[in-house]
Tab-separated table of C-alpha atoms in Angstrom:
chain	number	residue	atom	x	y	z
Z	1	MET	CA	-2.229	6.276	11.303
Z	2	ARG	CA	-4.257	3.131	10.732
Z	3	ILE	CA	-3.663	0.727	7.874
Z	4	SER	CA	-7.092	-0.510	6.820
Z	5	ALA	CA	-7.812	-4.148	6.014
Z	6	ARG	CA	-8.443	-2.983	2.456
Z	7	ALA	CA	-4.947	-1.435	2.194
Z	8	ASP	CA	-3.297	-4.451	3.848
Z	9	TYR	CA	-5.067	-6.839	1.467
Z	10	ALA	CA	-4.199	-4.663	-1.535
Z	11	VAL	CA	-0.492	-4.614	-0.690
Z	12	ARG	CA	-0.517	-8.369	-0.095
Z	13	ALA	CA	-2.325	-9.000	-3.397
Z	14	VAL	CA	0.085	-6.974	-5.531
Z	15	LEU	CA	3.020	-8.452	-3.636
Z	16	GLU	CA	1.708	-11.890	-4.579
Z	17	LEU	CA	1.715	-10.779	-8.223
Z	18	ALA	CA	5.252	-9.413	-7.876
Z	19	VAL	CA	6.554	-12.617	-6.281
Z	20	ARG	CA	4.886	-14.763	-8.932
Z	21	GLY	CA	6.714	-12.766	-11.587
Z	22	ALA	CA	3.518	-11.549	-13.188
Z	23	ASP	CA	5.108	-8.265	-14.287
Z	24	GLY	CA	7.916	-8.978	-16.704
Z	25	PRO	CA	8.853	-10.758	-19.912
Z	26	ALA	CA	9.548	-14.010	-18.048
Z	27	ALA	CA	6.197	-13.771	-16.307
Z	28	ASP	CA	4.206	-16.858	-15.444
Z	29	GLY	CA	1.188	-15.129	-16.943
Z	30	PRO	CA	-1.903	-13.653	-15.353
Z	31	VAL	CA	-2.832	-14.862	-11.872
Z	32	LYS	CA	-6.453	-15.609	-11.066
Z	33	ALA	CA	-8.093	-13.708	-8.226
Z	34	GLU	CA	-8.961	-17.033	-6.560
Z	35	THR	CA	-5.268	-17.954	-6.514
Z	36	ILE	CA	-4.319	-14.645	-4.895
Z	37	ALA	CA	-7.173	-14.906	-2.383
Z	38	THR	CA	-6.149	-18.422	-1.359
Z	39	ALA	CA	-2.417	-17.662	-1.176
Z	40	GLN	CA	-2.947	-14.577	0.989
Z	41	ASP	CA	-6.065	-15.652	2.909
Z	42	ILE	CA	-8.111	-12.728	1.585
Z	43	PRO	CA	-11.898	-13.012	1.197
Z	44	HIS	CA	-12.414	-13.516	-2.553
Z	45	LYS	CA	-15.328	-11.081	-3.016
Z	46	PHE	CA	-13.490	-8.374	-1.060
Z	47	LEU	CA	-10.394	-8.981	-3.183
Z	48	GLU	CA	-12.359	-8.566	-6.424
Z	49	GLY	CA	-13.328	-5.017	-5.383
Z	50	ILE	CA	-9.756	-4.226	-4.397
Z	51	LEU	CA	-8.408	-5.540	-7.702
Z	52	GLY	CA	-10.937	-3.337	-9.516
Z	53	ASP	CA	-9.612	-0.262	-7.682
Z	54	LEU	CA	-6.033	-1.296	-8.456
Z	55	ARG	CA	-6.908	-1.764	-12.126
Z	56	ARG	CA	-8.544	1.677	-12.333
Z	57	ALA	CA	-5.422	3.177	-10.717
Z	58	GLY	CA	-3.180	1.543	-13.333
Z	59	ILE	CA	-1.399	-0.721	-10.850
Z	60	VAL	CA	-2.711	-4.025	-12.220
Z	61	ASP	CA	-3.987	-5.158	-15.597
Z	62	SER	CA	-6.612	-7.814	-16.059
Z	63	ARG	CA	-7.368	-10.252	-18.816
Z	64	ARG	CA	-10.628	-12.152	-19.161
Z	65	GLY	CA	-11.121	-15.714	-20.215
Z	66	GLY	CA	-9.660	-19.115	-19.442
Z	67	GLY	CA	-6.070	-17.883	-19.441
Z	68	GLY	CA	-7.037	-14.627	-17.801
Z	69	GLY	CA	-6.300	-13.112	-14.459
Z	70	TYR	CA	-4.282	-10.233	-13.056
Z	71	ARG	CA	-0.725	-9.012	-13.388
Z	72	LEU	CA	1.137	-5.871	-12.472
Z	73	ALA	CA	0.635	-3.075	-14.997
Z	74	ARG	CA	4.256	-1.970	-14.612
Z	75	ALA	CA	7.435	-3.305	-13.087
Z	76	ALA	CA	7.434	-4.017	-9.344
Z	77	THR	CA	10.354	-1.578	-9.053
Z	78	ALA	CA	8.031	1.196	-10.248
Z	79	ILE	CA	5.178	0.581	-7.788
Z	80	THR	CA	5.482	1.874	-4.236
Z	81	VAL	CA	3.488	0.832	-1.206
Z	82	ALA	CA	2.120	4.404	-1.174
Z	83	ASP	CA	0.785	3.940	-4.730
Z	84	VAL	CA	-1.142	0.856	-3.657
Z	85	ILE	CA	-2.573	2.388	-0.485
Z	86	ARG	CA	-3.668	5.543	-2.312
Z	87	ALA	CA	-5.384	3.431	-4.976
Z	88	VAL	CA	-7.654	1.715	-2.460
Z	89	ASP	CA	-7.894	4.169	0.456
Z	90	GLY	CA	-7.144	7.642	-0.912
Z	91	PRO	CA	-4.740	10.015	0.847
Z	92	ILE	CA	-2.080	8.368	3.006
Z	93	VAL	CA	-2.597	10.594	6.057
Z	94	SER	CA	-5.770	12.494	6.760
Z	95	VAL	CA	-7.261	14.231	9.750
Z	96	ARG	CA	-11.031	13.860	10.012
Z	97	GLY	CA	-10.991	12.747	6.377
Z	98	GLU	CA	-9.147	15.845	5.133
Z	99	ARG	CA	-5.579	16.264	3.960
Z	100	PRO	CA	-3.575	18.113	6.628
Z	101	THR	CA	-2.733	20.880	4.137
Z	102	GLY	CA	-6.438	21.732	3.935
Z	103	LEU	CA	-6.828	22.294	7.675
Z	104	THR	CA	-6.710	25.490	9.706
Z	105	TYR	CA	-6.445	25.819	13.442
Z	106	THR	CA	-6.684	28.818	15.708
Z	107	GLY	CA	-5.536	29.704	19.162
Z	108	SER	CA	-3.834	27.045	21.245
Z	109	ALA	CA	-4.450	24.414	18.544
Z	110	GLU	CA	-2.326	26.234	15.888
Z	111	PRO	CA	0.780	24.088	16.588
Z	112	LEU	CA	-1.176	20.982	15.592
Z	113	LEU	CA	-1.000	21.775	11.882
Z	114	PRO	CA	2.798	21.481	11.548
Z	115	LEU	CA	2.630	18.295	13.651
Z	116	TRP	CA	0.115	16.690	11.246
Z	117	ILE	CA	2.149	17.891	8.237
Z	118	ALA	CA	5.354	16.406	9.712
Z	119	LEU	CA	3.559	13.118	10.405
Z	120	ARG	CA	2.304	13.016	6.830
Z	121	ALA	CA	5.781	13.805	5.464
Z	122	ASN	CA	7.403	10.993	7.445
Z	123	VAL	CA	4.761	8.413	6.557
Z	124	ARG	CA	5.015	9.382	2.887
Z	125	LYS	CA	8.819	9.232	3.035
Z	126	ILE	CA	8.670	5.618	4.167
Z	127	LEU	CA	5.787	4.367	2.015
Z	128	GLU	CA	6.974	6.167	-1.124
Z	129	GLY	CA	10.487	4.808	-0.565
Z	130	VAL	CA	9.527	1.118	-0.553
Z	131	THR	CA	8.627	-0.668	-3.788
Z	132	LEU	CA	6.971	-4.017	-4.327
Z	133	ALA	CA	10.318	-5.266	-5.631
Z	134	ASP	CA	11.985	-4.284	-2.333
Z	135	ILE	CA	9.498	-6.329	-0.333
Z	136	ALA	CA	9.459	-9.250	-2.777
Z	137	ALA	CA	13.258	-9.487	-2.536
Z	138	ASP	CA	13.174	-8.984	1.265
Z	139	GLU	CA	15.425	-5.967	0.753
Z	140	LEU	CA	13.751	-3.123	2.582
Z	141	PRO	CA	15.662	0.179	2.364
Z	142	ASP	CA	18.170	0.737	5.178
Z	143	PRO	CA	16.221	3.575	6.843
Z	144	VAL	CA	13.168	1.306	7.112
Z	145	ARG	CA	15.242	-1.583	8.466
Z	146	ARG	CA	16.851	0.705	11.054
Z	147	LEU	CA	13.470	1.990	12.251
Z	148	ALA	CA	12.045	-1.528	12.470
Z	149	ALA	CA	15.144	-2.721	14.364
Z	150	GLU	CA	14.582	-0.278	17.206
Z	151	PRO	CA	13.228	-2.246	20.195
Z	152	ALA	CA	10.702	0.497	20.994
Z	153	ALA	CA	9.163	0.060	17.539
Z	154	TRP	CA	7.866	-3.361	18.587
Z	155	GLU	CA	6.414	-2.239	21.912
Z	156	ASN	CA	3.017	-0.778	22.683
Z	157	PRO	CA	3.183	1.981	25.274
């Protein structure tokens, strides 16, 4: 699985909104795209497109005008990393651009299908189990911490 620059930037942008408290009653108010772009070193024009996708997916709200900007459309505890990635990149795991459940293999390649399905299930389990609030509070779920703590996870074979 590859995490695209678009998905990485999207997660960083909404995390910036979560950290700035732009999702609750004590919110600082909307955050301008320029502020997010500068804070996260994201190209501004690229970020504008990403924020548009996130708005259409119901992850962020936008307000125009002098006091305008972006904020999370719902609480950071209700937005998973998977939600953000799907909003900007589509399905989390695909094979040749298709969801694994839509594939068929024959002959010696038949065992590939359950492998791709298992890969998809594990990736979804992790990304759907981590919210923006978890990351903002530096409190990743224990299973994620355990996986990241394995020395082999940090090595390239």
